[in-house]
Amino acid sequence: MSLNSSSIPQADVASRPPLLRLDAIGKTFGTHVVLEDIDLSLAAGEVVAIIGPSGSGKSTLLRCINQLEPPTTGRVTIGDTTIEAGHTPTRRELMALRRNIGMVFQSFNLFPHLTVLRNVSLAQERVMGRTREQADAVSMQLLARVGLADKAQQFPSRCSGGQQQRIAIARALALDPQIMLFDEPTSALDPELGLEVLAVMRELAEGGMTMIVVTHEMRFAENVSDRVIIMADGRIVEQGPSGTVMRNPQTERAQRFLHAVKDR
Amino acid sequence: MTQDMLLTMVSGVPWTIALTAVALLIGVVLGIPLCAMRMSKLVVLRMVANTLILTLRAIPPIVWLFFIFFGLDTGFVSLNPFQAAAIGLGLITAANMAEIYRGAMSAIHSGQSEASMALGLSTYHRFFDVLGPQLFRVALPSAASYAIGLLKDSAIASTIGVHEIAFQASHVSQRTFRGLDVYAVAGLLYILLSLPIAWASRWADLHLRARVAR
């Protein structure tokens, strides 16, 4: 199914069973409330962009999903795995969760001591139990897909930021995740290099990958995602089909934010 | 200086090397769990590690060696001078290595750990595949300077009768009533021993840096 996902009617997407569900997620650091009562459910193939001012909790929300930041309250459900805040998840639950969720970071976080190929292969061997040959074969395919097969034997430090981020995407895809999380994937890149990363992401979205993208790229939010969520002060202030939210926001807070960034 | 005197002093070299190597090995290995405890989430483990590290580093090595050799030996265990010195210097090295590892750990970006976790790597693989090799790279220069310091500190073992360079030097000097040339030779031997460590460390550092420019 390689439909342009933004052309999938919203009703169709919404009628499918959710792949990921967040119920009443809250996060506090000491007395500081970062997230409050976030509900979100995501259908297979859906692409959601989360936008909002800095400090609104977008990245923290993303990190709560794969438990890099354990939520203070609420529940994360993906497939058969439910992780409830307050109970320390077992290793098996964490593995099941993270195995199904790929994550791409703002600062790439490639492993500097490993070649590009080993970066993509490592977790396949350690987590999925693939042999080195199998893993390397998959990695080469993925590197070709992000246009970097010729960099396989290089170390990450020899690659540009945009290339490093594309490698990071390949590394996350290598575990066949059901969902991909992107935490401001282009914020550390100059605009031109950001474009090559956005192109890869757009291709992924069109290939039917389920994605949550925290971003400052308003055009990506409007044109590639099915749904846009606007966050401010740790809450969702507005959400809906991307075209509607981006062009015709209803709440005052969302209008203020979009007005401030509309020329980006 | 006669050939006989020189030979006696050189006969201390293997002991110095062996003592330094064994103590370093003990320290490099035991430093890992000690560092892990020091950085543990459990307050109890952290306190135990803190106390151990503080005690091992605050008490002079010579007091430790006397304590282990004369103190422990009176009772149930029987240690020869070499064993006592190796254990004492090894434990002190472990405390220092734990601190060197901890410093190196803080130099590694937290994103490395997060990326490993997001990929579902177990704690074991996170450490041995991702953090460990980078830690080694960062810790190497400090560990090498510590090793050179340890080589010199091993002279303390002469006080409990390990037949290493300083012991032989004082032996020869007492026998011949010559100090200047005897201790100068001893000093020269220490210089000759520390040079290869410095060279090896510099070579490894450059080699790793070329492979993994950060």
XYZ file of C-alpha atoms in Angstrom:
478
model
C 0.000 0.000 0.000
C 1.949 2.949 -1.210
C -0.752 5.524 -1.193
C 0.131 9.068 -0.488
C -0.928 8.899 3.122
C -2.088 12.486 3.221
C -4.739 11.470 0.722
C -6.231 8.834 3.013
C -9.594 10.167 4.168
C -9.571 11.013 7.859
C -12.607 8.837 8.589
C -10.817 5.832 7.143
C -7.785 6.361 9.347
C -9.893 6.902 12.435
C -11.953 3.765 11.952
C -8.924 1.489 12.108
C -7.995 0.027 15.499
C -5.352 2.108 17.239
C -1.767 0.920 17.048
C -0.640 3.116 19.884
C -2.682 4.584 22.700
C -1.748 7.078 25.342
C -4.157 7.550 28.214
C -3.901 10.498 30.583
C -0.129 10.781 30.317
C 1.347 13.228 32.797
C 4.927 14.058 33.650
C 6.300 16.179 36.446
C 9.902 16.906 37.323
C 9.753 17.693 41.026
C 7.038 20.324 41.250
C 7.405 21.345 37.614
C 4.549 20.023 35.479
C 5.788 19.219 31.977
C 2.872 17.187 30.658
C -0.692 17.095 31.848
C -3.403 14.640 30.924
C -2.396 13.786 27.361
C -4.651 11.370 25.444
C -3.607 10.274 22.014
C -4.342 7.329 19.814
C -2.664 6.496 16.574
C -3.924 4.244 13.796
C -1.651 2.161 11.607
C -0.298 4.239 8.750
C -1.149 7.524 10.360
C 1.359 10.384 10.360
C 1.003 12.846 13.208
C 2.975 16.053 13.525
C 3.336 17.621 16.961
C 4.125 21.310 16.879
C 4.183 24.029 19.470
C 6.468 26.504 21.219
C 9.693 25.410 22.926
C 9.120 24.007 26.375
C 5.585 22.918 25.562
C 6.445 19.292 26.358
C 6.511 17.927 22.780
C 9.822 16.122 23.125
C 9.015 14.888 26.612
C 5.776 13.404 25.302
C 7.703 11.548 22.617
C 10.201 10.278 25.184
C 7.380 9.139 27.452
C 6.076 6.899 24.679
C 9.166 4.669 24.604
C 9.849 5.217 28.298
C 13.125 7.058 27.896
C 11.303 9.359 30.271
C 8.945 7.305 32.441
C 5.610 9.135 32.681
C 4.419 10.126 36.149
C 0.826 9.205 35.416
C -1.125 7.428 32.694
C -0.764 4.459 30.429
C 1.033 3.644 27.162
C -0.383 0.784 25.074
C 1.141 -0.648 21.938
C -0.146 -3.970 20.635
C -0.421 -6.344 23.586
C 1.924 -4.350 25.758
C 0.597 -1.868 28.272
C 2.892 0.089 30.511
C 1.287 1.793 33.446
C 2.932 4.767 35.155
C 4.007 4.071 38.712
C 4.876 0.418 38.101
C 8.421 -0.104 36.968
C 8.031 -2.023 33.706
C 9.717 -5.410 33.485
C 12.644 -5.788 31.151
C 10.486 -7.887 28.852
C 7.774 -5.224 28.656
C 10.322 -2.534 27.927
C 11.917 -4.671 25.223
C 8.538 -5.421 23.648
C 7.707 -1.737 23.639
C 11.016 -0.459 22.302
C 11.344 -3.274 19.812
C 8.212 -1.910 18.112
C 9.115 1.758 18.287
C 11.947 3.314 16.312
C 13.290 6.661 17.430
C 15.239 9.362 15.641
C 16.893 12.049 17.751
C 17.627 15.700 17.156
C 21.341 15.069 17.722
C 21.450 11.851 15.613
C 23.242 9.889 18.366
C 25.056 7.570 15.996
C 27.699 5.411 17.667
C 30.977 7.197 16.804
C 33.198 4.153 17.338
C 31.328 1.990 14.816
C 31.201 2.182 11.045
C 27.971 3.295 9.408
C 27.188 -0.319 8.546
C 27.805 -1.527 12.112
C 25.635 1.291 13.425
C 22.709 -0.068 11.439
C 23.498 -3.752 12.056
C 24.294 -3.781 15.779
C 20.776 -3.861 17.233
C 19.568 -6.303 14.582
C 22.112 -8.799 15.861
C 21.741 -8.057 19.561
C 17.980 -7.560 19.718
C 16.556 -9.577 16.842
C 19.165 -12.311 16.841
C 20.020 -11.926 13.164
C 23.413 -13.184 12.082
C 25.979 -10.656 11.040
C 25.497 -11.562 7.364
C 21.714 -11.218 7.556
C 21.965 -7.968 9.475
C 24.530 -6.476 7.104
C 22.389 -7.437 4.109
C 19.362 -5.681 5.598
C 21.517 -2.696 6.545
C 22.863 -2.346 3.022
C 19.327 -2.319 1.632
C 18.269 0.346 4.111
C 21.367 2.439 3.483
C 20.640 2.236 -0.223
C 17.102 3.346 0.490
C 18.316 6.489 2.263
C 20.886 6.969 -0.493
C 24.000 6.225 1.537
C 25.154 2.752 0.507
C 28.544 4.207 -0.433
C 29.113 5.382 3.163
C 28.738 1.910 4.704
C 32.401 1.506 5.644
C 32.943 5.092 6.802
C 32.760 6.281 10.377
C 29.870 8.640 11.202
C 32.261 11.546 11.819
C 33.071 11.508 8.098
C 29.427 12.118 7.180
C 27.514 15.389 7.046
C 24.738 16.080 9.541
C 22.061 15.291 6.991
C 23.763 12.031 6.113
C 24.133 11.140 9.793
C 20.436 11.707 10.358
C 19.525 9.547 7.366
C 21.787 6.814 8.775
C 20.003 7.197 12.108
C 16.699 6.691 10.309
C 18.046 3.553 8.637
C 19.282 2.319 12.021
C 15.823 2.733 13.558
C 14.099 1.126 10.549
C 16.378 -1.891 10.737
C 14.363 -3.316 13.624
C 11.145 -3.268 11.543
C 9.343 -0.972 13.978
C 5.597 -0.488 13.798
C 5.936 3.155 14.721
C 8.664 5.711 14.151
C 9.166 8.627 16.518
C 11.048 11.669 15.257
C 12.268 14.173 17.840
C 12.968 17.398 15.932
C 14.986 15.489 13.345
C 16.003 18.560 11.349
C 16.533 21.117 14.122
C 20.280 20.522 14.297
C 20.710 20.781 10.532
C 21.096 23.725 8.225
C 18.067 24.096 5.939
C 19.572 22.437 2.890
C 20.635 19.314 4.785
C 17.289 19.317 6.563
C 15.574 18.944 3.201
C 17.288 15.649 2.389
C 16.136 14.282 5.743
C 12.594 15.533 5.187
C 12.586 13.863 1.769
C 13.414 10.512 3.352
C 10.690 11.040 5.950
C 8.137 11.961 3.317
C 8.985 8.775 1.435
C 8.523 6.761 4.627
C 5.148 8.367 5.236
C 4.079 7.637 1.690
C 5.138 4.036 2.156
C 2.589 3.708 4.951
C 4.822 4.000 8.009
C 3.101 5.123 11.201
C 4.935 8.183 12.444
C 4.886 10.791 15.185
C 7.014 13.769 14.264
C 7.877 16.543 16.689
C 8.941 19.349 14.411
C 9.329 23.016 13.683
C 8.935 22.367 9.956
C 5.488 23.835 9.363
C 5.353 22.815 5.728
C 6.090 19.214 6.613
C 3.344 19.332 9.240
C 0.863 20.735 6.770
C 1.739 18.730 3.680
C 2.957 15.349 4.864
C 1.137 14.616 8.107
C -2.459 13.447 8.327
C -3.027 15.052 11.683
C -1.474 17.967 13.496
C -1.332 18.337 17.251
C -0.501 21.718 18.716
C 0.874 21.646 22.232
C 1.423 24.468 24.689
C 2.295 24.373 28.392
C 2.217 20.594 28.584
C -1.245 20.213 27.071
C -2.755 19.555 23.677
C -4.410 22.852 22.760
C -5.685 21.818 19.364
C -5.624 18.833 17.049
C -7.229 17.722 13.842
C -6.625 17.059 10.142
C -3.470 18.865 9.143
C -5.038 21.146 6.547
C -7.760 22.325 8.899
C -5.546 22.921 11.910
C -2.776 24.648 9.995
C -5.030 26.929 7.937
C -7.930 27.458 10.258
C -7.027 26.970 13.914
C -9.909 27.391 16.341
C -8.307 28.094 19.710
C -6.708 31.389 20.569
C -3.453 29.729 21.735
C -3.096 27.778 18.493
C -3.822 30.883 16.429
C -1.181 32.828 18.331
C 1.443 30.107 17.795
C 0.691 29.593 14.117
C 0.650 33.299 13.485
C 4.113 33.588 15.029
C 5.601 30.819 12.881
C 3.519 31.070 9.722
C 6.335 32.347 7.572
C 8.677 29.437 8.325
C 79.750 0.949 39.961
C 80.592 -2.681 39.476
C 78.802 -5.073 37.203
C 77.710 -7.008 40.257
C 76.005 -3.965 41.739
C 74.325 -3.181 38.445
C 73.061 -6.738 38.050
C 71.618 -6.722 41.545
C 69.706 -3.575 40.768
C 68.470 -4.813 37.404
C 67.233 -7.953 39.155
C 64.630 -5.673 40.767
C 63.152 -4.747 37.380
C 60.982 -7.890 36.907
C 59.540 -7.383 40.397
C 58.699 -3.760 39.699
C 57.069 -4.704 36.407
C 55.162 -7.627 37.923
C 53.906 -5.612 40.874
C 52.798 -2.719 38.673
C 51.131 -5.042 36.175
C 49.249 -7.100 38.765
C 48.112 -4.032 40.721
C 47.012 -2.347 37.496
C 45.092 -5.432 36.403
C 43.317 -5.676 39.754
C 42.488 -1.976 39.609
C 41.300 -1.906 36.013
C 38.957 -4.851 36.639
C 37.685 -4.000 40.142
C 37.304 -0.372 39.114
C 34.362 -1.340 36.873
C 32.009 -2.658 39.579
C 33.186 0.069 41.929
C 32.322 2.720 39.345
C 28.986 1.020 38.661
C 28.194 1.113 42.388
C 29.310 4.729 42.611
C 26.827 5.630 39.863
C 24.068 3.300 41.021
C 20.527 4.487 41.592
C 20.534 2.712 44.969
C 21.645 5.033 47.734
C 23.118 2.179 49.785
C 25.412 1.039 46.972
C 26.457 4.608 46.279
C 27.311 5.163 49.921
C 29.322 1.957 50.151
C 31.240 2.869 46.995
C 31.822 6.425 48.156
C 33.171 5.217 51.482
C 35.436 2.652 49.853
C 36.805 5.106 47.311
C 37.368 7.785 49.921
C 39.074 5.385 52.340
C 41.286 3.844 49.694
C 42.394 7.195 48.344
C 42.699 9.176 51.580
C 45.014 6.778 53.425
C 48.646 6.851 52.192
C 49.659 3.743 50.230
C 52.462 2.939 52.656
C 49.960 2.777 55.540
C 47.775 0.445 53.483
C 50.678 -1.844 52.745
C 51.711 -1.970 56.421
C 48.105 -2.549 57.397
C 47.702 -5.437 54.964
C 51.124 -6.986 55.446
C 51.601 -6.612 59.192
C 47.987 -6.229 60.187
C 46.176 -8.957 58.315
C 49.082 -11.345 58.415
C 49.017 -11.804 62.189
C 45.703 -13.575 62.106
C 44.136 -16.041 59.732
C 45.656 -15.165 56.355
C 49.271 -15.424 55.434
C 50.492 -13.122 52.693
C 53.976 -12.828 51.269
C 55.268 -9.294 50.666
C 54.484 -9.396 46.964
C 50.894 -10.508 47.516
C 50.328 -7.889 50.187
C 51.757 -5.131 47.992
C 49.781 -6.258 44.946
C 46.514 -6.326 46.887
C 47.147 -2.979 48.542
C 48.229 -1.138 45.401
C 45.545 -2.979 43.405
C 42.740 -1.773 45.660
C 44.040 1.793 45.650
C 44.230 1.597 41.856
C 40.645 0.290 41.725
C 39.428 3.362 43.592
C 41.278 5.671 41.242
C 40.159 3.758 38.148
C 36.552 3.991 39.305
C 36.917 7.768 39.408
C 38.657 7.830 36.013
C 35.827 5.731 34.523
C 33.252 7.995 36.094
C 34.894 11.051 34.584
C 35.046 9.348 31.195
C 31.397 8.337 31.499
C 30.336 11.947 31.985
C 32.288 12.876 28.853
C 30.127 10.534 26.763
C 26.985 12.231 25.523
C 23.797 10.990 27.212
C 22.358 10.499 23.722
C 24.542 7.416 23.310
C 22.819 5.700 26.179
C 19.399 6.891 25.031
C 19.914 5.696 21.477
C 20.955 2.272 22.799
C 17.883 2.083 24.998
C 15.582 3.219 22.205
C 17.032 0.429 20.054
C 16.131 -2.053 22.773
C 19.717 -3.024 23.606
C 20.031 -4.721 26.989
C 22.088 -3.148 29.749
C 24.849 -5.646 28.958
C 25.020 -4.758 25.264
C 24.581 -1.077 25.982
C 27.703 -1.252 28.100
C 29.880 -3.629 26.107
C 28.934 -2.582 22.563
C 28.260 1.123 22.917
C 29.525 2.789 26.089
C 32.495 0.561 26.950
C 34.542 1.110 23.794
C 33.978 4.862 23.959
C 34.808 4.850 27.639
C 38.062 3.046 26.930
C 38.954 5.651 24.351
C 38.242 8.561 26.712
C 39.782 6.980 29.817
C 42.985 5.798 28.169
C 45.165 8.917 28.627
C 44.275 9.334 32.320
C 44.657 5.609 32.924
C 48.101 5.678 31.319
C 49.290 8.566 33.489
C 47.936 6.714 36.479
C 49.872 3.606 35.414
C 53.109 5.607 35.309
C 52.340 6.958 38.767
C 51.689 3.431 39.952
C 55.014 2.249 38.577
C 56.731 4.829 40.766
C 54.517 4.113 43.764
C 55.471 0.458 43.555
C 58.769 1.542 45.185
C 56.803 1.713 48.426
C 56.665 -2.075 48.359
C 60.392 -2.086 49.206
C 59.401 -1.162 52.762
C 57.707 -4.510 53.278
C 60.468 -6.429 51.523
C 59.434 -6.870 47.899
C 62.691 -7.215 45.986
C 61.947 -4.539 43.427
C 64.186 -1.760 42.125
C 64.085 0.552 45.155
C 64.641 -2.379 47.510
C 67.685 -3.519 45.572
C 69.023 0.012 45.396
C 68.841 0.516 49.120
C 70.335 -2.938 49.624
C 73.300 -2.189 47.357
C 73.758 1.265 48.831
C 73.843 -0.049 52.390
C 76.318 -2.736 51.428
C 78.689 -0.440 49.512
C 78.124 2.881 51.285
C 77.490 4.524 47.923
C 74.390 6.577 47.415
C 74.699 8.939 44.507
C 75.380 6.580 41.624
C 73.268 3.756 43.022
C 70.116 5.844 43.321
C 70.851 7.567 40.038
C 70.827 4.164 38.358
C 67.588 3.301 40.155
C 66.069 6.530 38.833
C 67.257 5.731 35.338
C 65.623 2.307 35.508
C 62.280 3.899 36.442
C 62.581 6.332 33.532
C 63.332 3.474 31.138
C 60.287 1.579 32.378
C 57.856 4.478 32.138
C 58.824 5.459 28.598
C 57.191 2.427 26.916
C 53.949 3.057 28.824
C 53.897 6.662 27.637
C 54.697 5.629 24.064
C 52.094 2.875 24.002
C 49.480 5.216 25.377
C 50.282 7.930 22.853
C 50.255 5.448 19.993
C 46.922 3.951 21.061
C 45.450 7.402 21.528
C 46.444 8.546 18.042
C 45.397 5.258 16.510
C 41.946 5.352 18.099
C 41.522 9.036 17.357
C 42.209 8.454 13.673
C 39.572 5.738 13.603
C 36.983 7.529 15.658
C 37.340 11.257 15.268
C 34.599 12.736 17.364
